[in-house]
Amino acid sequence: MSGSRLRRVAALAAALAAAGTMLVACGDDEKGSSIDYLIDARVSDYNVNTPDGYAEGGLMALTRVLPGFSFIGPDGQIVADRDIGTATLTETSPMTVRYDFNRDAVYSDGRPMVCDDLVLAASALGGMTRGFDAATRAGYRDIDKVDCRPGAKTATVTFDKDSSYREWRALFGAGTLLPAHVVGRLAGVPDVVGTLNGKNRRAIAKIADAWNTGFALKPGDEIDPEKFVASGPYRVESYTTDRGLRLVANEKWWGQKPVLGDVTVWPLGTDGAKAVEDGVVDVADTADVAEADKVAGNEAAPTDTDRSAARDVRPLAVTNLVFARTGTGSDVKVRQALATCMPRSRLARDHGSNGIVWSLRSAGPADSLGPSLNVQFGRRYPRSNVARARTLLEERNSGDGGSGKPVVRIGYPAGSKTSAAVVKSISDACAPAGLTVKDVSSPDFSVTDLGKGADALLSSGDTFAASGTASGIPAVYALYPGDPLNLSGYRNGAVGKAITGLSETASDSARLPLLRTIDTQAWDQLPTIPLYGAVRGREASDAVQRVVPGMGRSGTGWNMDRWGVTG
């Protein structure tokens, strides 16, 4: 992104953050035009809260299809979405929040948004109701109860007496509120609230199964409008390989109408690359910077460019390796050997934000404490040391029962040139140490493959897509003991307490020792290896108006209903 354009974007984003409102549309002549939006991740689930739905690009595509009480703004900040309703903190001890749905809020099938939807989300994401397969329980685990009269527009959420979860405004945000009436119909359980509050385990299991598996999306499948209902300005009309994920205006939307009548999203697994080559794509949010440059009409940078000379915006997310809790990835000597022979400095120069090696899991480059703290932890595994890696593997073979030359299989969704180059660089550097690194990427690679078909996975933050928030929550829960986002199965009591502390304070002076604790402990055991600040190309053609690149999990699609075209 050019410096002048970046300054314009920063100014616009700052104005939005100050106002806390959506951008205002202008000009009726733009309505009915079409924009094509390229993202670099799959969309295989309408439910963005399952492990696969969370890890993929669902939120990038569906933030304005399934809005909630808040959304992730362009700088990763949490912005209230008053079109859906209001969330009001009414008590601090115990923390109590009143949720009021907009009286006009309805789904695209005409059914109202009610507190039943909030009860379902709290049950599915809180971890106290068995059977639900949620990607993370961050924040929701602190909820004690939800008071809801079925069918009412109001609910009161009471947190545990010891909870001071500061990101409460992010709870029940975009993507979290699935329609309880649809889930109940799929499960064959009409009274969702009563069932979830009761003891009928068989009925609860049916609801959980419907929530877990009932909203799969696959190119070529028919979109049932009675199942894939929308609560935002857009709804899903169709999904095919050759025409992408087509969103059209939701006729039941009660808020400000979208500027454009339709948007086509091109996820990984569709003909997005062909759409770029054909000049169809107008907006791109992808880790393939060269592809984004094509969309913007910029001259592509040489592939061997040293990113140390780049002027990247400091990202919220960090590209990292996450190890499995079983198999080769569970062997600490193998992890240490891989970290030792890995060319982290070269990987950062070739692919990282501003060419900087990033050594923190607890904070990203955009964090106010990140850069100075990163220097302190940069002494860990600073450069490739093949001889030391070979020694570590010899100690493994002689000391704890390991034998032979280990093979580390690294996986990621196929299609990323950057990820392929990263794995190849690691493989080439570590082979002389006697450590074989195999690329096991595939088009259908999933986080559930970790520990099965892969010993480690390569991810951006906590997803394979756009990721991160300004607070760093919930991404830091990837190290929280027992949280589903903790794919490595890492358990450390001090780290767990530090993460809880981070969730309760925004003070830099209080956060600093907590961040230090997390990374000091994690570097000793290496459940993950941070590599560099994630780089993304967020570009739009000159013909598109009001596109503001999104630095967080929602990506640039966070305000797609305000996009327009010139002429």
JSON list of C-alpha atoms in Angstrom, two decimals, residues 412-498:
[
{"chain": "A", "resi": 412, "resn": "TYR", "atom": "CA", "xyz": [-1.51, -25.27, 5.63]},
{"chain": "A", "resi": 413, "resn": "PRO", "atom": "CA", "xyz": [-4.31, -24.81, 3.07]},
{"chain": "A", "resi": 414, "resn": "ALA", "atom": "CA", "xyz": [-2.72, -25.24, -0.36]},
{"chain": "A", "resi": 415, "resn": "GLY", "atom": "CA", "xyz": [-2.63, -22.21, -2.63]},
{"chain": "A", "resi": 416, "resn": "SER", "atom": "CA", "xyz": [-0.40, -19.85, -0.65]},
{"chain": "A", "resi": 417, "resn": "LYS", "atom": "CA", "xyz": [2.86, -19.12, -2.47]},
{"chain": "A", "resi": 418, "resn": "THR", "atom": "CA", "xyz": [4.25, -17.47, 0.64]},
{"chain": "A", "resi": 419, "resn": "SER", "atom": "CA", "xyz": [3.52, -20.46, 2.88]},
{"chain": "A", "resi": 420, "resn": "ALA", "atom": "CA", "xyz": [5.06, -22.81, 0.34]},
{"chain": "A", "resi": 421, "resn": "ALA", "atom": "CA", "xyz": [8.22, -20.67, 0.21]},
{"chain": "A", "resi": 422, "resn": "VAL", "atom": "CA", "xyz": [8.43, -20.56, 4.01]},
{"chain": "A", "resi": 423, "resn": "VAL", "atom": "CA", "xyz": [8.23, -24.33, 4.38]},
{"chain": "A", "resi": 424, "resn": "LYS", "atom": "CA", "xyz": [10.80, -24.84, 1.61]},
{"chain": "A", "resi": 425, "resn": "SER", "atom": "CA", "xyz": [13.23, -22.44, 3.28]},
{"chain": "A", "resi": 426, "resn": "ILE", "atom": "CA", "xyz": [12.87, -24.28, 6.59]},
{"chain": "A", "resi": 427, "resn": "SER", "atom": "CA", "xyz": [13.30, -27.63, 4.85]},
{"chain": "A", "resi": 428, "resn": "ASP", "atom": "CA", "xyz": [16.45, -26.54, 3.00]},
{"chain": "A", "resi": 429, "resn": "ALA", "atom": "CA", "xyz": [18.02, -25.06, 6.13]},
{"chain": "A", "resi": 430, "resn": "CYS", "atom": "CA", "xyz": [17.27, -27.99, 8.43]},
{"chain": "A", "resi": 431, "resn": "ALA", "atom": "CA", "xyz": [18.12, -30.91, 6.12]},
{"chain": "A", "resi": 432, "resn": "PRO", "atom": "CA", "xyz": [21.89, -30.69, 6.86]},
{"chain": "A", "resi": 433, "resn": "ALA", "atom": "CA", "xyz": [21.07, -31.08, 10.57]},
{"chain": "A", "resi": 434, "resn": "GLY", "atom": "CA", "xyz": [19.36, -34.42, 9.89]},
{"chain": "A", "resi": 435, "resn": "LEU", "atom": "CA", "xyz": [15.87, -33.00, 10.26]},
{"chain": "A", "resi": 436, "resn": "THR", "atom": "CA", "xyz": [13.46, -33.64, 7.37]},
{"chain": "A", "resi": 437, "resn": "VAL", "atom": "CA", "xyz": [10.69, -31.08, 6.86]},
{"chain": "A", "resi": 438, "resn": "LYS", "atom": "CA", "xyz": [7.84, -32.04, 4.54]},
{"chain": "A", "resi": 439, "resn": "ASP", "atom": "CA", "xyz": [5.20, -29.79, 3.04]},
{"chain": "A", "resi": 440, "resn": "VAL", "atom": "CA", "xyz": [1.83, -31.55, 3.56]},
{"chain": "A", "resi": 441, "resn": "SER", "atom": "CA", "xyz": [-0.42, -28.75, 2.42]},
{"chain": "A", "resi": 442, "resn": "SER", "atom": "CA", "xyz": [-3.66, -29.68, 0.71]},
{"chain": "A", "resi": 443, "resn": "PRO", "atom": "CA", "xyz": [-6.74, -27.84, -0.60]},
{"chain": "A", "resi": 444, "resn": "ASP", "atom": "CA", "xyz": [-8.81, -29.20, 2.29]},
{"chain": "A", "resi": 445, "resn": "PHE", "atom": "CA", "xyz": [-6.20, -28.83, 5.03]},
{"chain": "A", "resi": 446, "resn": "SER", "atom": "CA", "xyz": [-7.87, -28.09, 8.36]},
{"chain": "A", "resi": 447, "resn": "VAL", "atom": "CA", "xyz": [-6.83, -27.31, 11.92]},
{"chain": "A", "resi": 448, "resn": "THR", "atom": "CA", "xyz": [-8.23, -30.75, 12.77]},
{"chain": "A", "resi": 449, "resn": "ASP", "atom": "CA", "xyz": [-5.40, -32.28, 10.71]},
{"chain": "A", "resi": 450, "resn": "LEU", "atom": "CA", "xyz": [-2.87, -31.18, 13.32]},
{"chain": "A", "resi": 451, "resn": "GLY", "atom": "CA", "xyz": [-1.57, -34.32, 15.04]},
{"chain": "A", "resi": 452, "resn": "LYS", "atom": "CA", "xyz": [-2.95, -36.50, 12.28]},
{"chain": "A", "resi": 453, "resn": "GLY", "atom": "CA", "xyz": [-1.67, -35.59, 8.83]},
{"chain": "A", "resi": 454, "resn": "ALA", "atom": "CA", "xyz": [0.59, -32.81, 10.12]},
{"chain": "A", "resi": 455, "resn": "ASP", "atom": "CA", "xyz": [3.04, -32.36, 13.00]},
{"chain": "A", "resi": 456, "resn": "ALA", "atom": "CA", "xyz": [2.83, -28.57, 12.79]},
{"chain": "A", "resi": 457, "resn": "LEU", "atom": "CA", "xyz": [0.72, -26.02, 11.00]},
{"chain": "A", "resi": 458, "resn": "LEU", "atom": "CA", "xyz": [1.67, -22.63, 9.61]},
{"chain": "A", "resi": 459, "resn": "SER", "atom": "CA", "xyz": [-0.84, -19.93, 10.49]},
{"chain": "A", "resi": 460, "resn": "SER", "atom": "CA", "xyz": [-1.31, -16.19, 10.62]},
{"chain": "A", "resi": 461, "resn": "GLY", "atom": "CA", "xyz": [-2.08, -15.41, 14.23]},
{"chain": "A", "resi": 462, "resn": "ASP", "atom": "CA", "xyz": [-4.80, -17.87, 15.22]},
{"chain": "A", "resi": 463, "resn": "THR", "atom": "CA", "xyz": [-6.25, -18.40, 11.73]},
{"chain": "A", "resi": 464, "resn": "PHE", "atom": "CA", "xyz": [-5.39, -19.16, 8.10]},
{"chain": "A", "resi": 465, "resn": "ALA", "atom": "CA", "xyz": [-7.00, -15.85, 7.11]},
{"chain": "A", "resi": 466, "resn": "ALA", "atom": "CA", "xyz": [-7.01, -12.22, 8.22]},
{"chain": "A", "resi": 467, "resn": "SER", "atom": "CA", "xyz": [-6.58, -12.27, 11.99]},
{"chain": "A", "resi": 468, "resn": "GLY", "atom": "CA", "xyz": [-6.04, -10.22, 15.10]},
{"chain": "A", "resi": 469, "resn": "THR", "atom": "CA", "xyz": [-7.72, -7.58, 17.23]},
{"chain": "A", "resi": 470, "resn": "ALA", "atom": "CA", "xyz": [-6.34, -4.44, 18.82]},
{"chain": "A", "resi": 471, "resn": "SER", "atom": "CA", "xyz": [-6.49, -6.03, 22.28]},
{"chain": "A", "resi": 472, "resn": "GLY", "atom": "CA", "xyz": [-4.84, -9.30, 21.22]},
{"chain": "A", "resi": 473, "resn": "ILE", "atom": "CA", "xyz": [-7.85, -11.18, 22.56]},
{"chain": "A", "resi": 474, "resn": "PRO", "atom": "CA", "xyz": [-8.86, -13.91, 21.85]},
{"chain": "A", "resi": 475, "resn": "ALA", "atom": "CA", "xyz": [-5.65, -14.78, 19.94]},
{"chain": "A", "resi": 476, "resn": "VAL", "atom": "CA", "xyz": [-3.58, -15.04, 23.12]},
{"chain": "A", "resi": 477, "resn": "TYR", "atom": "CA", "xyz": [-5.93, -17.81, 24.30]},
{"chain": "A", "resi": 478, "resn": "ALA", "atom": "CA", "xyz": [-4.01, -20.04, 21.89]},
{"chain": "A", "resi": 479, "resn": "LEU", "atom": "CA", "xyz": [-1.80, -20.66, 24.95]},
{"chain": "A", "resi": 480, "resn": "TYR", "atom": "CA", "xyz": [-4.57, -20.81, 27.57]},
{"chain": "A", "resi": 481, "resn": "PRO", "atom": "CA", "xyz": [-4.77, -24.23, 29.26]},
{"chain": "A", "resi": 482, "resn": "GLY", "atom": "CA", "xyz": [-7.82, -26.14, 28.05]},
{"chain": "A", "resi": 483, "resn": "ASP", "atom": "CA", "xyz": [-9.12, -23.56, 25.59]},
{"chain": "A", "resi": 484, "resn": "PRO", "atom": "CA", "xyz": [-9.96, -25.10, 22.19]},
{"chain": "A", "resi": 485, "resn": "LEU", "atom": "CA", "xyz": [-7.89, -22.39, 20.49]},
{"chain": "A", "resi": 486, "resn": "ASN", "atom": "CA", "xyz": [-4.86, -23.95, 22.20]},
{"chain": "A", "resi": 487, "resn": "LEU", "atom": "CA", "xyz": [-4.22, -26.43, 19.39]},
{"chain": "A", "resi": 488, "resn": "SER", "atom": "CA", "xyz": [-0.85, -27.48, 20.80]},
{"chain": "A", "resi": 489, "resn": "GLY", "atom": "CA", "xyz": [-2.38, -28.59, 24.10]},
{"chain": "A", "resi": 490, "resn": "TYR", "atom": "CA", "xyz": [0.14, -26.45, 25.99]},
{"chain": "A", "resi": 491, "resn": "ARG", "atom": "CA", "xyz": [-0.52, -26.33, 29.73]},
{"chain": "A", "resi": 492, "resn": "ASN", "atom": "CA", "xyz": [1.23, -23.90, 32.01]},
{"chain": "A", "resi": 493, "resn": "GLY", "atom": "CA", "xyz": [-0.46, -22.50, 35.10]},
{"chain": "A", "resi": 494, "resn": "ALA", "atom": "CA", "xyz": [1.58, -19.29, 35.16]},
{"chain": "A", "resi": 495, "resn": "VAL", "atom": "CA", "xyz": [0.73, -18.60, 31.53]},
{"chain": "A", "resi": 496, "resn": "GLY", "atom": "CA", "xyz": [-2.95, -19.26, 32.17]},
{"chain": "A", "resi": 497, "resn": "LYS", "atom": "CA", "xyz": [-2.97, -16.77, 35.05]},
{"chain": "A", "resi": 498, "resn": "ALA", "atom": "CA", "xyz": [-1.12, -14.21, 32.92]}
]
